[in-house]
XYZ file of C-alpha atoms in Angstrom:
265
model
C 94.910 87.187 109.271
C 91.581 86.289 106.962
C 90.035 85.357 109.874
C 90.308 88.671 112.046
C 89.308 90.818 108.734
C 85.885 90.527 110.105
C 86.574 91.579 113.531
C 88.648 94.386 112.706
C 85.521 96.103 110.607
C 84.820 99.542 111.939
C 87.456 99.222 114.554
C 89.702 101.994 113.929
C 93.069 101.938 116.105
C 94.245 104.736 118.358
C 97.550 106.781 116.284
C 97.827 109.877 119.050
C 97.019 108.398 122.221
C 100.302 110.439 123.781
C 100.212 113.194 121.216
C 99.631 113.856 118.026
C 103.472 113.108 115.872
C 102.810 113.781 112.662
C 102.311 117.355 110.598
C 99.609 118.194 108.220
C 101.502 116.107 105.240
C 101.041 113.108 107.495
C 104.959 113.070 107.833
C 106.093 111.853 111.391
C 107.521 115.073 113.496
C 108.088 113.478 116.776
C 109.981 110.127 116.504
C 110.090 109.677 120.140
C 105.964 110.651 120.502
C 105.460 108.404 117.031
C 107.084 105.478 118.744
C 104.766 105.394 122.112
C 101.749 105.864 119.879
C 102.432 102.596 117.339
C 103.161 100.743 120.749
C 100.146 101.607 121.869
C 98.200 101.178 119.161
C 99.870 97.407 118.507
C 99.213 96.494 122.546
C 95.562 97.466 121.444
C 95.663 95.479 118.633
C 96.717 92.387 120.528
C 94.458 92.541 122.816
C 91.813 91.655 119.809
C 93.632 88.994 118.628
C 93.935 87.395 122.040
C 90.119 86.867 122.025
C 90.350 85.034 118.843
C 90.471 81.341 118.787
C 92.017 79.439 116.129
C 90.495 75.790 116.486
C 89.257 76.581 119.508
C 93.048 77.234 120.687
C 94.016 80.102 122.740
C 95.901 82.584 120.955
C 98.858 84.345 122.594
C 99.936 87.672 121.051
C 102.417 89.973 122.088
C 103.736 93.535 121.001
C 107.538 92.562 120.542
C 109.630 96.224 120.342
C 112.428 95.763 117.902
C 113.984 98.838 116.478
C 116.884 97.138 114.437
C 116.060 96.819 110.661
C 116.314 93.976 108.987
C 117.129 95.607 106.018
C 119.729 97.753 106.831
C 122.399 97.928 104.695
C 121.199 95.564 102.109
C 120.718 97.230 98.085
C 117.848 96.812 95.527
C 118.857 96.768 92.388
C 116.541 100.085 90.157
C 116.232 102.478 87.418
C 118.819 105.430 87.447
C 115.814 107.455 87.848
C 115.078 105.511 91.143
C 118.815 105.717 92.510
C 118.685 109.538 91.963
C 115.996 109.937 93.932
C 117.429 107.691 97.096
C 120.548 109.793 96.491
C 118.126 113.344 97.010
C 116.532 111.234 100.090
C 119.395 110.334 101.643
C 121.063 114.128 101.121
C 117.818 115.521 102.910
C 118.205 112.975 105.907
C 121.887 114.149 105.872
C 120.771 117.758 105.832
C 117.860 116.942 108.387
C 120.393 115.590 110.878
C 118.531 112.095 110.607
C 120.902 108.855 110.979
C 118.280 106.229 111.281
C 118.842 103.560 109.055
C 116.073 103.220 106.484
C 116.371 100.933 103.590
C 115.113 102.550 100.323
C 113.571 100.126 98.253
C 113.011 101.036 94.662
C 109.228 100.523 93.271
C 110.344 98.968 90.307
C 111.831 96.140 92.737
C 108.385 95.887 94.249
C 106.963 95.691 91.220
C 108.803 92.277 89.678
C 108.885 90.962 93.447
C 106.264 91.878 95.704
C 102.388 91.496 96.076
C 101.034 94.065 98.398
C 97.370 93.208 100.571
C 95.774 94.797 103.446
C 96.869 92.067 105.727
C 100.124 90.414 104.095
C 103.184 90.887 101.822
C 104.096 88.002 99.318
C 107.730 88.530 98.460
C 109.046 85.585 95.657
C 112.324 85.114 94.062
C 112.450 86.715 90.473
C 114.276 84.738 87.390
C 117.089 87.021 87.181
C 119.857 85.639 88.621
C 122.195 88.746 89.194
C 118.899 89.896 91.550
C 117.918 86.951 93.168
C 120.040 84.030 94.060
C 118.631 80.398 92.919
C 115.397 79.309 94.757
C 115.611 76.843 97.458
C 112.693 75.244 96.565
C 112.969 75.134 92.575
C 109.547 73.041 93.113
C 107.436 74.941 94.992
C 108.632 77.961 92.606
C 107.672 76.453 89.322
C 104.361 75.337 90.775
C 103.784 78.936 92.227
C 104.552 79.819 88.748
C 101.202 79.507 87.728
C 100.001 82.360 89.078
C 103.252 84.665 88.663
C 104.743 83.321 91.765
C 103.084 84.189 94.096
C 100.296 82.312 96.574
C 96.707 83.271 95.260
C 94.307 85.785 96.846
C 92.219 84.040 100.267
C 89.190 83.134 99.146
C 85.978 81.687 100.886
C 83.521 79.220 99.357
C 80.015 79.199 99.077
C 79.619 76.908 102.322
C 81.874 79.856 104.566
C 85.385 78.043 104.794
C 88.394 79.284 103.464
C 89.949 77.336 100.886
C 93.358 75.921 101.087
C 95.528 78.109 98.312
C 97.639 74.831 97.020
C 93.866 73.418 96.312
C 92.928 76.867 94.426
C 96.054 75.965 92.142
C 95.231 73.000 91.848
C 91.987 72.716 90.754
C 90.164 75.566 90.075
C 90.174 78.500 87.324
C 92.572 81.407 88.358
C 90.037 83.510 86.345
C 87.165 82.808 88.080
C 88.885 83.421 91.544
C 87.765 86.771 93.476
C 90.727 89.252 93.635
C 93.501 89.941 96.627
C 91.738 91.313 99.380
C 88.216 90.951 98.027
C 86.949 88.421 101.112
C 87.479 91.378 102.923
C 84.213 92.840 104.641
C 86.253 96.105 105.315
C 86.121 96.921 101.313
C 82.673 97.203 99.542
C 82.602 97.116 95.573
C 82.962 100.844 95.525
C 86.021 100.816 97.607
C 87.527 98.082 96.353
C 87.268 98.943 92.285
C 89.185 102.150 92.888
C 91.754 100.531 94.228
C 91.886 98.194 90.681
C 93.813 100.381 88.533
C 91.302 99.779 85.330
C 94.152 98.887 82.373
C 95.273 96.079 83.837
C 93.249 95.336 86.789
C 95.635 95.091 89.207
C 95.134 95.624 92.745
C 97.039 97.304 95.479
C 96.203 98.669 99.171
C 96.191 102.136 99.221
C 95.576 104.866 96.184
C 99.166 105.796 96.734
C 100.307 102.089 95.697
C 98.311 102.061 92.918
C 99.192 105.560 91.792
C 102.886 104.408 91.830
C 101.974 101.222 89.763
C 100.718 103.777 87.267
C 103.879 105.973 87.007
C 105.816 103.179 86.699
C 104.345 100.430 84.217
C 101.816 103.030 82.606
C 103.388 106.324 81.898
C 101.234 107.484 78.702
C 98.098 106.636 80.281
C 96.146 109.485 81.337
C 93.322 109.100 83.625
C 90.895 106.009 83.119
C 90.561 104.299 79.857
C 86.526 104.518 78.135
C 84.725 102.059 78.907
C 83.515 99.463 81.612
C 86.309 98.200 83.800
C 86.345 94.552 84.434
C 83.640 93.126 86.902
C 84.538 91.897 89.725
C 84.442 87.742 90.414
C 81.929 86.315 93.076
C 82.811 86.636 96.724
C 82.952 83.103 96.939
C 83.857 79.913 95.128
C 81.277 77.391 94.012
C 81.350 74.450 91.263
C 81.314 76.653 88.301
C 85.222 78.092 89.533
C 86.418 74.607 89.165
C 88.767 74.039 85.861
C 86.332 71.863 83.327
C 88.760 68.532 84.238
C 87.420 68.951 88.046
C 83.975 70.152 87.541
C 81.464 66.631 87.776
C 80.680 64.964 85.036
C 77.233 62.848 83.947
C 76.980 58.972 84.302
C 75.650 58.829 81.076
C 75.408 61.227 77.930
C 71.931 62.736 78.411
C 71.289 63.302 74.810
C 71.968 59.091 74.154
C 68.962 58.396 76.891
C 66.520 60.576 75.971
C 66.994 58.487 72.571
C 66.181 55.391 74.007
C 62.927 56.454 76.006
C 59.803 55.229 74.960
C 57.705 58.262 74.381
C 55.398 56.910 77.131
C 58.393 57.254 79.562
């Protein structure tokens, strides 16, 4: 998906192609009408990616029309407030006449188990065992560990490839890596610091993420805390990212040759 980020800059995708479905809220009206627009609007999509080669391979993509959910009947465990409000949803759906089956998933689920991007969703397995049943790959988990379980944000370096994210781990200084989403040429700096909320520096997608993230983990906080938010890394990766046990190292200790130099030399 890092790849097409570029390519999909300024390209904005048809929503009402048959008819506009949704009301002045932005809440879909017309199911039927909202359906033949998102199929249009992925067919449209596909077409893009077909003209993208990945190493220098055709790429074949289709828009595959699958109305089951995946996620039907399945519960997330949440806060009483949380289950009170998918009880009030599910009585207005009820009320509505609506029996499509939609999955409510609480935020503070997708807090503790989900990293939202523009272009992907990292789900992991959380610790608690009465959640999440034990990991299949107890490896790969603790090693994911070190950066709270999850793979770390695509990032390019300074020669224009994008690094492999086991090597980011591996070697280089999580705190020195550019944010999720920042390779993005979709989001300038202006963009992309309002969608950092500024007491933790978190990022998310869309203000409406982020003003969820708020509610939930900072309740008392009111508005933006004084003083500079935290700047933003580089765009790219260079020598000075790598942890000090990677970055190179002199042949010899400079300050021991410049002892034994003649003053002629």
């Amino acid at each position: 998906m890092a790849t097409l980020s570029g390519k999909l800059a300024g390209i904005t995708l048809p929503i009402d192609h048959f008819g506009l479905h949704l009301n002045t809220q932005g809440k879909v009206i017309v199911p039927e009408l909202a359906l033949r627009n998102f199929r249009y609007a992925g067919e449209t999509l596909c077409d893009i990616w077909r003209r993208d080669l990945i190493f220098g391979k055709k790429v074949d993509a289709q828009y595959v029309e699958e109305l089951s959910n995946p996620f039907e009947n399945l519960e997330f465990e949440g806060t009483d407030k949380e289950k009170a409000e998918e009880q009030k949803q599910q009585k207005r759906k009820q009320e509505k006449g609506d029996d499509s089956p939609e999955c409510f998933v609480p935020w503070s689920w997708i807090e503790n188990h989900c990293n939202l991007c523009q272009y992907s969703l990292d789900i992991k397995h959380c610790t608690n065992t009465s959640c999440c049943g034990p990991p299949r790959a107890k490896e790969a988990m603790d090693f994911l560990f070190l950066n709270n379980g999850f793979l770390p944000p695509v990032t390019k370096a300074k020669d224009g490839h994008f690094t492999n994210a086991i090597h980011l781990l591996e070697y280089f200084d999580l705190m020195k890596i550019p944010g999720y989403d920042f390779h993005c040429p979709s989001l300038d700096q202006t963009a992309y610091s309002r969608l950092c909320y500024s007491a933790c520096n978190k990022y998310f997608p869309t203000l409406t993420y982020l003003m969820n993230h708020k509610k939930t983990l900072h309740p008392v906080s009111r508005g933006r805390p004084k003083g500079k938010s935290r700047e933003q890394n580089s765009r790219v990766l260079d020598d000075f990212s790598l942890l000090p046990s990677q970055q190179k190292q002199p042949l010899f200790d400079e300050t021991y040759l410049r002892d034994c130099m003649s003053d002629k030399e």
